[in-house]
mmCIF file of C-alpha atoms in Angstrom:
data_model
loop_
_atom_site.group_PDB
_atom_site.id
_atom_site.type_symbol
_atom_site.label_atom_id
_atom_site.label_comp_id
_atom_site.label_asym_id
_atom_site.label_seq_id
_atom_site.Cartn_x
_atom_site.Cartn_y
_atom_site.Cartn_z
ATOM 1 C CA MET A 1493 77.102 63.710 82.406
ATOM 2 C CA ARG A 1494 75.399 61.174 84.804
ATOM 3 C CA ALA A 1495 78.397 61.031 86.949
ATOM 4 C CA LEU A 1496 78.330 65.106 87.191
ATOM 5 C CA MET A 1497 75.147 64.993 88.267
ATOM 6 C CA ASN A 1498 75.400 62.612 90.656
ATOM 7 C CA GLN A 1499 78.504 64.473 92.282
ATOM 8 C CA ARG A 1500 75.933 67.745 92.380
ATOM 9 C CA PHE A 1501 73.380 65.766 94.077
ATOM 10 C CA LEU A 1502 75.835 64.507 96.651
ATOM 11 C CA THR A 1503 77.176 67.777 97.329
ATOM 12 C CA LEU A 1504 73.633 69.310 97.875
ATOM 13 C CA ALA A 1505 72.822 66.274 99.977
ATOM 14 C CA VAL A 1506 75.909 66.295 102.359
ATOM 15 C CA LEU A 1507 75.162 70.006 102.740
ATOM 16 C CA ALA A 1508 71.427 69.568 103.611
ATOM 17 C CA VAL A 1509 72.599 67.026 106.017
ATOM 18 C CA VAL A 1510 75.323 69.091 107.559
ATOM 19 C CA ILE A 1511 72.623 71.912 108.010
ATOM 20 C CA GLY A 1512 70.153 69.788 109.370
ATOM 21 C CA ILE A 1513 72.064 67.870 112.075
ATOM 22 C CA LEU A 1514 74.025 70.596 113.397
ATOM 23 C CA PRO A 1515 70.858 71.980 115.458
ATOM 24 C CA PHE A 1516 71.048 68.697 117.210
ATOM 25 C CA VAL A 1517 74.647 69.379 118.709
ATOM 26 C CA PHE A 1518 74.539 73.213 119.217
ATOM 27 C CA PRO A 1519 74.617 73.514 123.094
ATOM 28 C CA SER A 1520 72.929 77.152 122.799
ATOM 29 C CA SER A 1521 71.702 79.944 120.764
ATOM 30 C CA TYR A 1522 75.026 81.636 120.472
ATOM 31 C CA TYR A 1523 76.039 78.606 118.229
ATOM 32 C CA PHE A 1524 73.020 79.209 115.964
ATOM 33 C CA ARG A 1525 74.168 82.862 115.392
ATOM 34 C CA VAL A 1526 77.838 81.755 114.455
ATOM 35 C CA ALA A 1527 76.333 79.148 112.023
ATOM 36 C CA SER A 1528 73.971 81.584 110.343
ATOM 37 C CA LEU A 1529 77.076 84.101 110.061
ATOM 38 C CA VAL A 1530 78.934 81.178 108.036
ATOM 39 C CA TRP A 1531 76.034 80.756 105.951
ATOM 40 C CA VAL A 1532 75.802 84.158 105.101
ATOM 41 C CA SER A 1533 79.325 84.559 104.294
ATOM 42 C CA ALA A 1534 79.232 81.398 102.325
ATOM 43 C CA LEU A 1535 76.664 82.664 100.254
ATOM 44 C CA ALA A 1536 78.366 85.986 99.343
ATOM 45 C CA ALA A 1537 81.728 83.899 98.872
ATOM 46 C CA ILE A 1538 79.954 81.546 96.137
ATOM 47 C CA GLY A 1539 78.975 84.617 94.382
ATOM 48 C CA LEU A 1540 82.533 85.904 94.426
ATOM 49 C CA ASN A 1541 83.861 82.604 93.548
ATOM 50 C CA ILE A 1542 82.097 82.667 90.431
ATOM 51 C CA LEU A 1543 83.534 86.021 89.154
ATOM 52 C CA MET A 1544 86.993 84.842 90.460
ATOM 53 C CA GLY A 1545 87.418 81.246 90.486
ATOM 54 C CA GLN A 1546 85.342 80.659 87.540
ATOM 55 C CA ALA A 1547 85.673 83.916 85.046
ATOM 56 C CA GLY A 1548 89.270 84.839 86.524
ATOM 57 C CA GLN A 1549 88.276 88.424 87.401
ATOM 58 C CA VAL A 1550 89.529 89.880 90.374
ATOM 59 C CA SER A 1551 87.189 91.839 92.754
ATOM 60 C CA LEU A 1552 88.678 93.852 95.748
ATOM 61 C CA GLY A 1553 85.438 96.005 96.302
ATOM 62 C CA HIS A 1554 82.718 93.363 96.611
ATOM 63 C CA ALA A 1555 81.664 94.068 99.932
ATOM 64 C CA ALA A 1556 79.904 97.416 98.041
ATOM 65 C CA PHE A 1557 77.046 95.148 96.738
ATOM 66 C CA PHE A 1558 77.040 93.066 100.200
ATOM 67 C CA GLY A 1559 76.397 97.122 101.708
ATOM 68 C CA ILE A 1560 73.821 97.773 99.137
ATOM 69 C CA GLY A 1561 71.754 94.822 99.823
ATOM 70 C CA ALA A 1562 71.946 95.553 103.434
ATOM 71 C CA TYR A 1563 71.201 98.850 103.532
ATOM 72 C CA ALA A 1564 68.447 98.624 101.004
ATOM 73 C CA VAL A 1565 66.499 96.484 103.652
ATOM 74 C CA ALA A 1566 67.295 99.320 106.147
ATOM 75 C CA ILE A 1567 66.109 102.350 103.990
ATOM 76 C CA GLY A 1568 63.518 100.540 101.832
ATOM 77 C CA PRO A 1569 60.624 100.376 104.977
ATOM 78 C CA VAL A 1570 61.768 103.314 106.667
ATOM 79 C CA HIS A 1571 62.300 106.100 103.892
ATOM 80 C CA LEU A 1572 60.445 104.744 100.759
ATOM 81 C CA GLY A 1573 57.614 102.795 102.812
ATOM 82 C CA ILE A 1574 57.706 99.617 100.978
ATOM 83 C CA PRO A 1575 57.857 96.100 102.506
ATOM 84 C CA SER A 1576 60.573 94.514 103.816
ATOM 85 C CA TRP A 1577 60.768 91.886 101.506
ATOM 86 C CA ALA A 1578 60.119 94.243 98.416
ATOM 87 C CA ALA A 1579 63.291 95.722 99.744
ATOM 88 C CA LEU A 1580 65.522 92.852 99.453
ATOM 89 C CA LEU A 1581 64.496 92.473 95.916
ATOM 90 C CA LEU A 1582 65.387 96.141 95.296
ATOM 91 C CA GLY A 1583 68.380 95.852 96.949
ATOM 92 C CA ALA A 1584 69.446 93.039 94.493
ATOM 93 C CA GLY A 1585 68.018 94.840 91.522
ATOM 94 C CA LEU A 1586 70.074 97.911 92.413
ATOM 95 C CA SER A 1587 73.392 95.925 92.593
ATOM 96 C CA ALA A 1588 72.747 94.164 89.480
ATOM 97 C CA LEU A 1589 72.118 97.610 87.649
ATOM 98 C CA LEU A 1590 74.915 99.034 89.338
ATOM 99 C CA ALA A 1591 77.438 96.133 88.473
ATOM 100 C CA PHE A 1592 76.004 96.206 84.742
ATOM 101 C CA LEU A 1593 76.772 99.951 84.544
ATOM 102 C CA VAL A 1594 80.022 99.954 86.338
ATOM 103 C CA GLY A 1595 81.329 96.595 85.124
ATOM 104 C CA ARG A 1596 81.321 97.514 81.200
ATOM 105 C CA PRO A 1597 84.013 99.618 81.315
ATOM 106 C CA ILE A 1598 85.847 98.417 84.377
ATOM 107 C CA LEU A 1599 86.051 95.029 83.270
ATOM 108 C CA ARG A 1600 87.913 95.901 80.100
ATOM 109 C CA LEU A 1601 91.058 96.339 82.465
ATOM 110 C CA LYS A 1602 93.013 93.400 83.641
ATOM 111 C CA GLY A 1603 95.071 92.266 86.436
ATOM 112 C CA HIS A 1604 96.320 95.011 88.881
ATOM 113 C CA TYR A 1605 94.270 97.498 87.064
ATOM 114 C CA LEU A 1606 91.006 95.759 87.202
ATOM 115 C CA ALA A 1607 91.654 95.219 90.702
ATOM 116 C CA ILE A 1608 92.652 98.715 91.858
ATOM 117 C CA ALA A 1609 89.114 99.559 89.792
ATOM 118 C CA THR A 1610 86.970 97.287 91.622
ATOM 119 C CA LEU A 1611 88.646 98.717 95.123
ATOM 120 C CA GLY A 1612 87.653 102.085 93.729
ATOM 121 C CA LEU A 1613 83.923 101.026 93.535
ATOM 122 C CA GLY A 1614 83.896 99.809 96.895
ATOM 123 C CA VAL A 1615 85.587 102.908 98.540
ATOM 124 C CA LEU A 1616 83.261 105.133 96.543
ATOM 125 C CA VAL A 1617 80.343 102.939 97.713
ATOM 126 C CA ALA A 1618 81.508 102.987 101.223
ATOM 127 C CA LEU A 1619 82.252 106.792 101.530
ATOM 128 C CA VAL A 1620 78.386 107.411 100.302
ATOM 129 C CA ILE A 1621 76.988 105.283 103.166
ATOM 130 C CA THR A 1622 79.311 106.849 105.512
ATOM 131 C CA THR A 1623 78.604 110.303 104.353
ATOM 132 C CA GLU A 1624 74.690 110.412 103.607
ATOM 133 C CA SER A 1625 73.702 110.360 107.359
ATOM 134 C CA ARG A 1626 70.315 111.360 106.721
ATOM 135 C CA TRP A 1627 69.551 108.467 104.937
ATOM 136 C CA THR A 1628 71.945 105.702 106.168
ATOM 137 C CA GLY A 1629 72.660 106.894 109.789
ATOM 138 C CA GLY A 1630 76.294 107.855 108.842
ATOM 139 C CA PRO A 1631 79.059 106.070 110.660
ATOM 140 C CA ASP A 1632 77.011 104.644 113.376
ATOM 141 C CA GLY A 1633 74.755 102.948 111.502
ATOM 142 C CA MET A 1634 70.872 102.221 111.571
ATOM 143 C CA PRO A 1635 68.492 99.744 112.585
ATOM 144 C CA VAL A 1636 66.742 97.472 110.545
ATOM 145 C CA GLU A 1637 62.943 96.486 110.556
ATOM 146 C CA ARG A 1638 62.654 92.744 110.981
ATOM 147 C CA LEU A 1639 61.790 90.926 107.787
ATOM 148 C CA THR A 1640 57.881 90.120 107.684
ATOM 149 C CA LEU A 1641 56.120 87.390 105.234
ATOM 150 C CA PHE A 1642 52.589 86.695 105.059
ATOM 151 C CA GLY A 1643 52.306 88.052 108.757
ATOM 152 C CA TRP A 1644 54.949 86.089 109.834
ATOM 153 C CA ARG A 1645 57.745 88.085 111.538
ATOM 154 C CA VAL A 1646 61.245 86.282 110.836
ATOM 155 C CA SER A 1647 63.240 86.647 114.070
ATOM 156 C CA GLY A 1648 65.515 84.680 116.470
ATOM 157 C CA SER A 1649 68.836 83.191 115.824
ATOM 158 C CA TYR A 1650 67.169 79.478 115.682
ATOM 159 C CA THR A 1651 64.744 80.897 112.857
ATOM 160 C CA TRP A 1652 67.326 82.735 110.940
ATOM 161 C CA TYR A 1653 69.823 79.611 111.348
ATOM 162 C CA TRP A 1654 67.307 77.825 108.902
ATOM 163 C CA VAL A 1655 66.606 80.845 106.771
ATOM 164 C CA THR A 1656 70.226 81.425 105.849
ATOM 165 C CA GLY A 1657 70.988 77.561 105.547
ATOM 166 C CA GLY A 1658 68.113 77.443 102.907
ATOM 167 C CA LEU A 1659 69.512 80.473 100.937
ATOM 168 C CA LEU A 1660 73.004 78.798 101.062
ATOM 169 C CA LEU A 1661 71.146 75.777 99.828
ATOM 170 C CA ILE A 1662 69.701 77.669 96.919
ATOM 171 C CA GLY A 1663 72.697 79.393 96.031
ATOM 172 C CA THR A 1664 74.669 76.393 96.130
ATOM 173 C CA TRP A 1665 72.436 74.639 93.662
ATOM 174 C CA ILE A 1666 72.357 77.715 91.340
ATOM 175 C CA ALA A 1667 76.130 77.576 91.274
ATOM 176 C CA LEU A 1668 76.712 73.769 90.997
ATOM 177 C CA ASN A 1669 74.206 73.943 87.789
ATOM 178 C CA LEU A 1670 75.697 76.972 86.351
ATOM 179 C CA ASP A 1671 79.098 75.171 86.124
ATOM 180 C CA ASP A 1672 77.831 72.734 83.345
ATOM 181 C CA THR A 1673 75.945 75.574 81.216
ATOM 182 C CA PRO A 1674 77.277 77.087 78.276
ATOM 183 C CA THR A 1675 77.456 80.238 80.410
ATOM 184 C CA GLY A 1676 79.763 78.350 83.082
ATOM 185 C CA ARG A 1677 81.675 76.714 80.309
ATOM 186 C CA ALA A 1678 82.250 80.078 78.855
ATOM 187 C CA PHE A 1679 83.186 81.369 82.359
ATOM 188 C CA ARG A 1680 86.119 78.731 82.682
ATOM 189 C CA ALA A 1681 87.247 79.556 79.163
ATOM 190 C CA LEU A 1682 87.650 83.171 80.139
ATOM 191 C CA HIS A 1683 89.512 81.815 83.281
ATOM 192 C CA ASP A 1684 92.074 79.865 81.050
ATOM 193 C CA SER A 1685 92.620 82.530 78.483
ATOM 194 C CA GLU A 1686 90.528 85.338 77.445
ATOM 195 C CA VAL A 1687 92.464 85.438 74.085
ATOM 196 C CA ALA A 1688 91.773 81.654 73.224
ATOM 197 C CA ALA A 1689 88.229 82.044 74.309
ATOM 198 C CA GLN A 1690 87.569 84.818 72.028
ATOM 199 C CA VAL A 1691 89.123 82.680 69.250
ATOM 200 C CA VAL A 1692 86.585 80.261 69.752
ATOM 201 C CA GLY A 1693 83.704 82.449 69.677
ATOM 202 C CA VAL A 1694 83.212 83.400 73.247
ATOM 203 C CA ASP A 1695 81.747 87.031 73.677
ATOM 204 C CA VAL A 1696 84.305 88.199 76.311
ATOM 205 C CA ALA A 1697 83.047 91.476 77.198
ATOM 206 C CA ARG A 1698 79.327 90.029 77.441
ATOM 207 C CA PHE A 1699 80.277 86.813 80.182
ATOM 208 C CA LYS A 1700 82.632 88.812 81.983
ATOM 209 C CA LEU A 1701 79.844 91.278 82.481
ATOM 210 C CA GLN A 1702 77.497 88.386 83.256
ATOM 211 C CA ALA A 1703 79.870 86.955 86.291
ATOM 212 C CA PHE A 1704 80.140 90.350 87.590
ATOM 213 C CA VAL A 1705 76.393 90.687 87.995
ATOM 214 C CA ILE A 1706 75.556 87.338 88.960
ATOM 215 C CA ALA A 1707 78.335 87.649 91.840
ATOM 216 C CA ALA A 1708 76.834 91.416 92.751
ATOM 217 C CA VAL A 1709 73.382 89.790 93.283
ATOM 218 C CA TYR A 1710 74.661 87.045 95.415
ATOM 219 C CA ALA A 1711 76.281 89.692 97.634
ATOM 220 C CA SER A 1712 73.296 91.606 98.145
ATOM 221 C CA LEU A 1713 71.101 89.019 98.852
ATOM 222 C CA ALA A 1714 73.604 87.851 101.477
ATOM 223 C CA GLY A 1715 73.932 91.390 103.062
ATOM 224 C CA SER A 1716 70.209 91.536 103.302
ATOM 225 C CA ALA A 1717 70.222 88.322 105.046
ATOM 226 C CA LEU A 1718 72.526 89.648 107.566
ATOM 227 C CA ALA A 1719 70.761 93.101 108.025
ATOM 228 C CA PHE A 1720 67.303 91.341 108.816
ATOM 229 C CA MET A 1721 69.453 88.701 111.035
ATOM 230 C CA ASN A 1722 71.333 91.237 113.111
ATOM 231 C CA GLY A 1723 68.611 93.995 113.256
ATOM 232 C CA PHE A 1724 71.112 96.682 112.777
ATOM 233 C CA ILE A 1725 73.703 97.637 109.824
ATOM 234 C CA ASN A 1726 76.631 99.923 109.739
ATOM 235 C CA PRO A 1727 79.234 100.629 107.047
ATOM 236 C CA ASP A 1728 81.454 98.267 108.115
ATOM 237 C CA GLN A 1729 79.996 95.766 106.271
ATOM 238 C CA ALA A 1730 80.606 97.787 102.756
ATOM 239 C CA GLY A 1731 83.928 98.556 103.693
ATOM 240 C CA PHE A 1732 87.368 97.569 102.184
ATOM 241 C CA LEU A 1733 88.376 94.938 105.084
ATOM 242 C CA HIS A 1734 85.132 93.025 104.509
ATOM 243 C CA SER A 1735 86.028 92.847 100.731
ATOM 244 C CA VAL A 1736 89.378 91.351 101.840
ATOM 245 C CA GLU A 1737 87.501 88.957 103.805
ATOM 246 C CA LEU A 1738 85.445 87.572 101.315
ATOM 247 C CA VAL A 1739 88.730 87.313 98.929
ATOM 248 C CA THR A 1740 90.322 85.255 101.876
ATOM 249 C CA ILE A 1741 87.449 82.881 102.181
ATOM 250 C CA VAL A 1742 87.468 82.188 98.401
ATOM 251 C CA VAL A 1743 91.002 81.717 98.034
ATOM 252 C CA LEU A 1744 91.448 79.822 101.149
ATOM 253 C CA GLY A 1745 88.889 77.408 100.699
ATOM 254 C CA GLY A 1746 89.946 76.990 96.957
ATOM 255 C CA LEU A 1747 89.481 79.119 93.652
ATOM 256 C CA GLY A 1748 86.713 77.814 91.313
ATOM 257 C CA SER A 1749 85.224 75.264 94.133
ATOM 258 C CA VAL A 1750 81.663 75.941 95.379
ATOM 259 C CA VAL A 1751 82.163 73.628 98.433
ATOM 260 C CA GLY A 1752 85.515 75.600 98.932
ATOM 261 C CA SER A 1753 83.546 78.865 99.251
ATOM 262 C CA ILE A 1754 81.568 76.988 102.117
ATOM 263 C CA VAL A 1755 84.424 75.367 103.913
ATOM 264 C CA GLY A 1756 86.679 78.703 103.567
ATOM 265 C CA ALA A 1757 83.604 80.616 105.255
ATOM 266 C CA ALA A 1758 83.362 78.337 107.971
ATOM 267 C CA VAL A 1759 86.969 77.982 108.623
ATOM 268 C CA LEU A 1760 87.323 82.147 108.692
ATOM 269 C CA ILE A 1761 84.024 82.621 110.955
ATOM 270 C CA THR A 1762 84.540 79.803 113.279
ATOM 271 C CA LEU A 1763 88.399 80.099 113.854
ATOM 272 C CA PRO A 1764 88.416 83.469 115.434
ATOM 273 C CA GLN A 1765 85.556 82.263 117.991
ATOM 274 C CA VAL A 1766 87.788 79.214 119.113
ATOM 275 C CA LEU A 1767 90.963 81.032 119.180
ATOM 276 C CA THR A 1768 89.443 83.626 121.995
ATOM 277 C CA VAL A 1769 91.096 81.387 124.539
ATOM 278 C CA PHE A 1770 94.191 83.001 123.801
ATOM 279 C CA HIS A 1771 93.355 86.366 124.152
ATOM 280 C CA GLU A 1772 95.781 88.866 122.973
ATOM 281 C CA TYR A 1773 97.379 86.191 120.925
ATOM 282 C CA GLU A 1774 94.311 85.541 118.758
ATOM 283 C CA HIS A 1775 94.704 87.418 115.734
ATOM 284 C CA LEU A 1776 98.494 86.588 115.581
ATOM 285 C CA LEU A 1777 97.422 82.706 115.776
ATOM 286 C CA LEU A 1778 94.676 83.441 113.047
ATOM 287 C CA GLY A 1779 97.264 85.157 110.638
ATOM 288 C CA LEU A 1780 99.811 82.183 111.188
ATOM 289 C CA ILE A 1781 97.274 79.687 110.522
ATOM 290 C CA ILE A 1782 95.693 81.304 107.401
ATOM 291 C CA ILE A 1783 99.738 81.706 106.124
ATOM 292 C CA VAL A 1784 100.733 78.029 106.801
ATOM 293 C CA SER A 1785 97.214 76.728 105.068
ATOM 294 C CA MET A 1786 98.274 78.933 102.176
ATOM 295 C CA ILE A 1787 101.780 77.562 102.106
ATOM 296 C CA PHE A 1788 100.874 74.027 102.342
ATOM 297 C CA MET A 1789 97.527 74.132 100.722
ATOM 298 C CA ARG A 1790 98.401 76.466 97.573
ATOM 299 C CA SER A 1791 95.217 75.593 95.846
ATOM 300 C CA GLY A 1792 93.060 76.116 98.739
ATOM 301 C CA ILE A 1793 91.596 73.731 101.643
ATOM 302 C CA VAL A 1794 89.322 71.798 99.359
ATOM 303 C CA PRO A 1795 91.186 71.301 96.022
ATOM 304 C CA THR A 1796 94.111 70.359 97.950
ATOM 305 C CA LEU A 1797 92.498 67.579 100.031
ATOM 306 C CA SER A 1798 90.476 66.400 97.077
ATOM 307 C CA SER A 1799 93.672 65.881 94.991
ATOM 308 C CA LEU A 1800 95.590 64.023 98.085
ATOM 309 C CA PHE A 1801 92.258 61.764 98.677
ATOM 310 C CA LEU A 1802 92.433 60.820 95.006
ATOM 311 C CA ARG A 1803 96.027 59.987 94.891
ATOM 312 C CA LYS A 1804 95.755 57.800 97.794
ATOM 313 C CA ALA A 1805 92.586 56.115 96.295
ATOM 314 C CA ARG A 1806 94.590 55.298 93.071
ATOM 315 C CA SER A 1807 97.614 54.135 95.174
#
């Protein structure tokens, strides 16, 4: 137990140090924005990793909750007249409620059927956002009022770097601590075998639903943060391709690894920026790198490198 606590503390400490040191090496505000995008994507991916990596449930429509959080902070102040911070909480609450209501029936499905059901949820939410133009601005999107806290208007890439970094630290801390709770152990039991988990007394339906709701809240908060940071939102953030991107981050970094979600987000967000020097070959090289990574690191970047390090340490 003490070793596990030390490992958690070390993970959080390293993450905090990385977040604290990076501003000293960034040459311009552009890098602060890219890093903020990494933190936001990592936050959403950590939630999805709880669902997929720990509880073993597939979701191909997770961007729906990201979009709900983003549009909540856009619609709330404009159409409902509520403060921006309250709209953020409203978005998280709506995402949790939708995940609870929809999750009860669809989480009874397994494998490909569950994947198609979550895909349908994502398509439905994206369709509503696109067609309800009076509320959402339709395909063109809509502006987002800046977040204001106690009279302080949160704006600028430098400020959002620290805000999103702080959110990521909190989200990482919660996910790491969840892993060693009875809920976290139940999630791992579900991942290994739902039948075996049920035999030993795990309420399979309840814990699958809990994982789905937790993942939805993570995605909603990440979506709200991105909307505030950009000052604008469009339906692409709730679209299928964004769901695929989040799944790719989780799988690339390592299913079941919280650190893997952060590393996966860093790779998938920063790599396209690096590959822009290759112009028309940028997407070709990006796809090739991902394919090669998954061939030689099937468990994901972090689990594979961790296993390799342990083997070398023992030899």
